[in-house]
Short mmCIF file of C-alpha atoms in Angstrom, two decimals:
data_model
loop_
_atom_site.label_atom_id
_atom_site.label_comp_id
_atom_site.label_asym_id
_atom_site.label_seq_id
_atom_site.Cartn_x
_atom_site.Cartn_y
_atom_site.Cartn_z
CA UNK B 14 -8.79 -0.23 -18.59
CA UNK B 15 -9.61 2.08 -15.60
CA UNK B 16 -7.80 0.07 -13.22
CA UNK B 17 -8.75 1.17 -9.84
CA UNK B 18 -10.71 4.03 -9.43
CA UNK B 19 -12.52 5.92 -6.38
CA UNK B 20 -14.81 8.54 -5.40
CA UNK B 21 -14.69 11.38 -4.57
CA UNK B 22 -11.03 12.76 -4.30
CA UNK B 23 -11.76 14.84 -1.77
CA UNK B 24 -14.02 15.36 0.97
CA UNK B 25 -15.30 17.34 4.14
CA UNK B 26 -17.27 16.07 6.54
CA UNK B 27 -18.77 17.42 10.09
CA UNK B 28 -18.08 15.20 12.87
CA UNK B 29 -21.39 13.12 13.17
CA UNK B 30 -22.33 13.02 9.29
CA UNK B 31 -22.09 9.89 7.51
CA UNK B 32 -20.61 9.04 4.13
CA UNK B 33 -19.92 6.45 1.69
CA UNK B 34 -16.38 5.84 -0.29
CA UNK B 35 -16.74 4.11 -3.64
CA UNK B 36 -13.95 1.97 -5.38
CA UNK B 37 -14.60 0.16 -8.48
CA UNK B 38 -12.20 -1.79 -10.75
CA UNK B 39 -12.53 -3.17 -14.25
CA UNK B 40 -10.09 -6.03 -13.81
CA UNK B 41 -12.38 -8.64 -12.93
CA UNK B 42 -10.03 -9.43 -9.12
CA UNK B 43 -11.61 -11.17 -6.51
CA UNK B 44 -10.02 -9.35 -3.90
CA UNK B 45 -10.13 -5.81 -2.71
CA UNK B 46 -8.69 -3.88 0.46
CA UNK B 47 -9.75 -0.80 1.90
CA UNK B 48 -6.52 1.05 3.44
CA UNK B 49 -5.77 4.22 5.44
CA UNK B 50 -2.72 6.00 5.19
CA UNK B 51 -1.78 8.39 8.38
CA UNK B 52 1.41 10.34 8.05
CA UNK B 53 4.46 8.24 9.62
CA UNK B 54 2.04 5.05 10.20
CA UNK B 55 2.11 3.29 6.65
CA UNK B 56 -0.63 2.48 5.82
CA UNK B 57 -3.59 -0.08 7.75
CA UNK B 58 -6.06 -2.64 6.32
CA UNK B 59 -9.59 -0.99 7.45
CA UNK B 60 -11.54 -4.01 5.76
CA UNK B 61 -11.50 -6.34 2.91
CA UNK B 62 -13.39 -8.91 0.42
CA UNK B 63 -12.61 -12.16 -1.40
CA UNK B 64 -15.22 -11.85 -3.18
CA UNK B 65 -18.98 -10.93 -3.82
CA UNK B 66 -20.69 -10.75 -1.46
CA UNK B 67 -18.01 -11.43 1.61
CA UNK B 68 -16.73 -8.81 3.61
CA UNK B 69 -13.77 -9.02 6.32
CA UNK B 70 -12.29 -6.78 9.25
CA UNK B 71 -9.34 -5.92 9.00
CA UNK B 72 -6.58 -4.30 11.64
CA UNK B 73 -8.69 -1.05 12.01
CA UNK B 74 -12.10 -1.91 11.44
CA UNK B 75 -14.17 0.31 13.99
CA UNK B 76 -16.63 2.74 12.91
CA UNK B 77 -16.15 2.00 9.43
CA UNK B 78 -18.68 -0.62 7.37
CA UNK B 79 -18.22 -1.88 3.81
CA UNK B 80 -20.05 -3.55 1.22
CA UNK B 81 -19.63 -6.26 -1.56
CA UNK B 82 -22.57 -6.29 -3.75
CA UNK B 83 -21.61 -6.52 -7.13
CA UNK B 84 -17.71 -7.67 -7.98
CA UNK B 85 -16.39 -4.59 -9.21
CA UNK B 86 -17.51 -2.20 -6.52
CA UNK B 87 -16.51 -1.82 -2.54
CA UNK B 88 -18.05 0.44 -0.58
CA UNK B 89 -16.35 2.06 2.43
CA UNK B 90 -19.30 3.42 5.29
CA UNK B 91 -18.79 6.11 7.49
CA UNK B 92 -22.32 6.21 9.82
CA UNK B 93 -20.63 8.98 12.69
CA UNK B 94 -17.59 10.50 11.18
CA UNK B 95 -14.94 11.76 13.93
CA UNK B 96 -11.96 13.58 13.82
CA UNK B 97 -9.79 11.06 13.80
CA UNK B 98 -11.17 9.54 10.48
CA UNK B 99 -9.78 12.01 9.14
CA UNK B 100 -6.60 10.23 6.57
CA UNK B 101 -6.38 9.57 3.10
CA UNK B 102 -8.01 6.21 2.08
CA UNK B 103 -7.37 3.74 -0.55
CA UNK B 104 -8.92 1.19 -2.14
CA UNK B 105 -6.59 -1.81 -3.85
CA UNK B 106 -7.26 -4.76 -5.31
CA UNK B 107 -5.60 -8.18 -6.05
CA UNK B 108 -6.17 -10.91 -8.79
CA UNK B 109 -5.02 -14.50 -8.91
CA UNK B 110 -1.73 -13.40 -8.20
CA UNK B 111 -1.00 -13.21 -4.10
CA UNK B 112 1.93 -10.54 -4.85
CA UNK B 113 0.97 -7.50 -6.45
CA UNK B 114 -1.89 -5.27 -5.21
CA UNK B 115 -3.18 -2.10 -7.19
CA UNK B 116 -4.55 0.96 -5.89
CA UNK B 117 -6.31 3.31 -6.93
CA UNK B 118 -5.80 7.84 -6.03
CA UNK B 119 -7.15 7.65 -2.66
CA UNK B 120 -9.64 9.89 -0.85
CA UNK B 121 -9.23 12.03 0.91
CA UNK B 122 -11.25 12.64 4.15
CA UNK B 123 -11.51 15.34 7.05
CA UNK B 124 -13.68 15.27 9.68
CA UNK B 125 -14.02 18.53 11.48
CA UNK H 292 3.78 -9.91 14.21
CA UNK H 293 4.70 -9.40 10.67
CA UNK H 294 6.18 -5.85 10.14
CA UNK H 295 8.88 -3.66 8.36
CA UNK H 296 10.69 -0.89 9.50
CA UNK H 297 11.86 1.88 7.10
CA UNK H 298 14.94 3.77 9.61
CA UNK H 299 15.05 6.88 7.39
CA UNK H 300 11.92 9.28 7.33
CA UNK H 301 13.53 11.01 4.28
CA UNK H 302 16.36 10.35 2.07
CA UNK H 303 18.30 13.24 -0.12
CA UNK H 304 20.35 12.63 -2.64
CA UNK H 305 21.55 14.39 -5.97
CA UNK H 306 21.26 13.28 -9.62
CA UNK H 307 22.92 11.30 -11.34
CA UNK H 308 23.94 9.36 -7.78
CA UNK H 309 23.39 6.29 -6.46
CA UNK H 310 20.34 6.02 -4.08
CA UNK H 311 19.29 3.46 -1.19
CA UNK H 312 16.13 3.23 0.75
CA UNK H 313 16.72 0.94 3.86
CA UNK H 314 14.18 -1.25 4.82
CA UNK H 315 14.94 -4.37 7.53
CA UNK H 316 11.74 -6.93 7.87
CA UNK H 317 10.53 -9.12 10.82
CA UNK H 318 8.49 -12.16 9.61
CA UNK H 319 8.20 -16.23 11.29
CA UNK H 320 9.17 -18.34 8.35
CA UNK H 321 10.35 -17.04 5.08
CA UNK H 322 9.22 -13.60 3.85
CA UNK H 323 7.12 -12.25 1.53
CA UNK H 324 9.04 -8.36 0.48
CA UNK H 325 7.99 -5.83 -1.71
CA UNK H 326 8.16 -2.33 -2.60
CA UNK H 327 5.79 0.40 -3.84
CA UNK H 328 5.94 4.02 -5.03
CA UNK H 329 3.53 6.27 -4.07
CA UNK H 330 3.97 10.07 -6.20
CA UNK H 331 2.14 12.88 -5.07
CA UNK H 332 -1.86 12.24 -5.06
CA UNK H 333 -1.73 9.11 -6.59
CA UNK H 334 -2.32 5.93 -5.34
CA UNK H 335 0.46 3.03 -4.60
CA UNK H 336 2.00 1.45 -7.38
CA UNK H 337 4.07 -1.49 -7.46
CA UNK H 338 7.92 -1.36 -8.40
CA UNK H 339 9.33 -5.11 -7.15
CA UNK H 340 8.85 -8.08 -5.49
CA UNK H 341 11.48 -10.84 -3.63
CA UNK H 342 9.72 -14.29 -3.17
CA UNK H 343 12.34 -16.65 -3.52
CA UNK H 344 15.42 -17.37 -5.47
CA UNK H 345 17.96 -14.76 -6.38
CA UNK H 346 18.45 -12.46 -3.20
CA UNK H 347 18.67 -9.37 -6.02
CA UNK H 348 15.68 -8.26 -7.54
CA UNK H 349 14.87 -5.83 -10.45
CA UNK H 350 11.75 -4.17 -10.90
CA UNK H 351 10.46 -0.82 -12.60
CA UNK H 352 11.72 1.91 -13.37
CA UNK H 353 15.18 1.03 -13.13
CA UNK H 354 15.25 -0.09 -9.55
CA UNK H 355 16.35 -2.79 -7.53
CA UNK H 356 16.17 -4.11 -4.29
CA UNK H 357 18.64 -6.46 -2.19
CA UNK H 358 17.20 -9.44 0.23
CA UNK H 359 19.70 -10.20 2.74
CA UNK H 360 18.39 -12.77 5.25
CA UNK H 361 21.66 -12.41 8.07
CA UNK H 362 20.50 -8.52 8.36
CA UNK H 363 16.99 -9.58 7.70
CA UNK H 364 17.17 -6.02 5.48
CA UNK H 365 15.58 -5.74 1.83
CA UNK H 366 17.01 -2.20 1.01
CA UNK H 367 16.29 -0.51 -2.69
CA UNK H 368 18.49 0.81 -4.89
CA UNK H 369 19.15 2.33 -8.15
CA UNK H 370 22.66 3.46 -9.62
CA UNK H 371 21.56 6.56 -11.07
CA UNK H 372 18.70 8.89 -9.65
CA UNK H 373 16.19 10.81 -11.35
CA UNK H 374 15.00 14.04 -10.25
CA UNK H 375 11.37 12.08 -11.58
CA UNK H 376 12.26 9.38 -8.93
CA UNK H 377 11.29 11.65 -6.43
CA UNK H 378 8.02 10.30 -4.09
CA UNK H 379 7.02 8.49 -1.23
CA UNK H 380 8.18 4.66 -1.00
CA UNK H 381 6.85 2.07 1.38
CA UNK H 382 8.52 -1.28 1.86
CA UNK H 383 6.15 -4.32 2.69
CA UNK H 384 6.11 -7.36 3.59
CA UNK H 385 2.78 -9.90 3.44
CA UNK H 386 1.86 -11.70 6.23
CA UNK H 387 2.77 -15.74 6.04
CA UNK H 388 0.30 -16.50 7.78
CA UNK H 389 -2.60 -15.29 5.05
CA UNK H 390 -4.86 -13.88 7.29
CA UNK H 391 -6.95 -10.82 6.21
CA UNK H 392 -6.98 -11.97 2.49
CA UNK H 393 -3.24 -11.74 2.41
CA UNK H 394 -2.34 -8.41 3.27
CA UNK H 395 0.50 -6.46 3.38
CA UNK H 396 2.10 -4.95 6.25
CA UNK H 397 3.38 -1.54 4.94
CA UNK H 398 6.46 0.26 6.52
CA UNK H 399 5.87 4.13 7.60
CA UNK H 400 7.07 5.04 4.21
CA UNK H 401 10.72 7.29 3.18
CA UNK H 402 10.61 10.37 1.40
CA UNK H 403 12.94 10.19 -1.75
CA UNK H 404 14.12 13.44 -2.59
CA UNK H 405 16.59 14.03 -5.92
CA UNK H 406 18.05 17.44 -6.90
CA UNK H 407 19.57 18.61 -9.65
#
């Protein structure tokens, strides 16, 4: 098993351009998270799903979008990057269990 | 509000000696604690959990954490440090009141540094 996996590792973007953050897992969870992580701030829950086909906001939700089509995939939107998108972002995902979340590498972003 | 607070931004110690990485919790009703690892460009993994029952935990690696509800603290520790043991850790605590799909309120995260 893959586990949690995302693309691409690492990216630059011009403030304006839009982009789209892939995370797909293999373990069949229901749940999946889309995190940044900005040094000395933890990190913060951007969106999330329950499911297929449900999306959620989370604590930091503006001027991102994300998408549940298919189970094993959630994609992270970016329509006008700006600097301060710039952060390392991670994509987890949770079974039946309510404890234990797993994460894939993180991306990561700047936005010049 | 849920959230953790991790006091020390980085935390040096030497091999072979005991380490601690202090993390105190606020939560309404009974918490929810855990710590992950995070080593350099990887993504978080998890080392332990406390839900209920025995206030000490073991997890991976060799680690363990303490709950203590009077200090409202769940700090890790491990006897014997590893140079390996060296990364990021975040302590974190989910929020009781399962909004947002039960997520986890991370801490800002300690740097573990061991020398040899």
């Amino acid at each position: 098993n893959a586990g949690v996996t995302q693309t691409p590792k690492f990216r630059v973007l011009k403030t304006g351009q839009s982009m789209t953050l892939l995370c797909a897992q293999d373990m069949n969870h229901e749940y999946m998270y889309w995190y940044r992580q900005d040094p000395g701030m933890g990190l913060r829950l951007i969106h999330y799903s329950v499911g297929e086909g449900t999306t959620a906001k989370g604590e930091v939700p503006d001027g991102y979008n994300v998408s549940r089509l298919k189970k094993q995939n959630f994609l992270l939107g970016l329509e006008s990057a700006a600097p301060s998108q710039t952060s390392v972002y991670f994509c987890a995902s949770r079974g039946d269990s309510p404890w234990e979340q797993f994460f894939g590498p993180g991306t990561r972003l700047t936005v010049l | 509000a849920q959230s953790v607070a991790q006091p020390e931004d980085q935390v040096n110690v030497a091999e072979g000696n005991p380490l601690t990485v202090k993390c105190t919790y606020s939560v309404s009703g009974n918490p929810y604690l855990f710590w992950y690892v995070q080593y350099p460009n990887r993504g978080l993994q998890f080392l332990l959990k406390y839900i209920t029952g025995d206030n000490l935990v073991k997890g991976s690696y060799g680690f363990e954490a303490e709950f203590n509800k009077s200090q409202t603290s769940f700090h890790l520790k491990k006897p014997s440090a590893l140079v390996s043991d060296s990364a990021l850790y975040f302590c974190a605590v989910r929020d009781p009141l399962m909004e947002y799909g039960n997520k986890l309120v991370f801490g800002a995260g300690t740097i573990l540094r061991v020398k040899s």
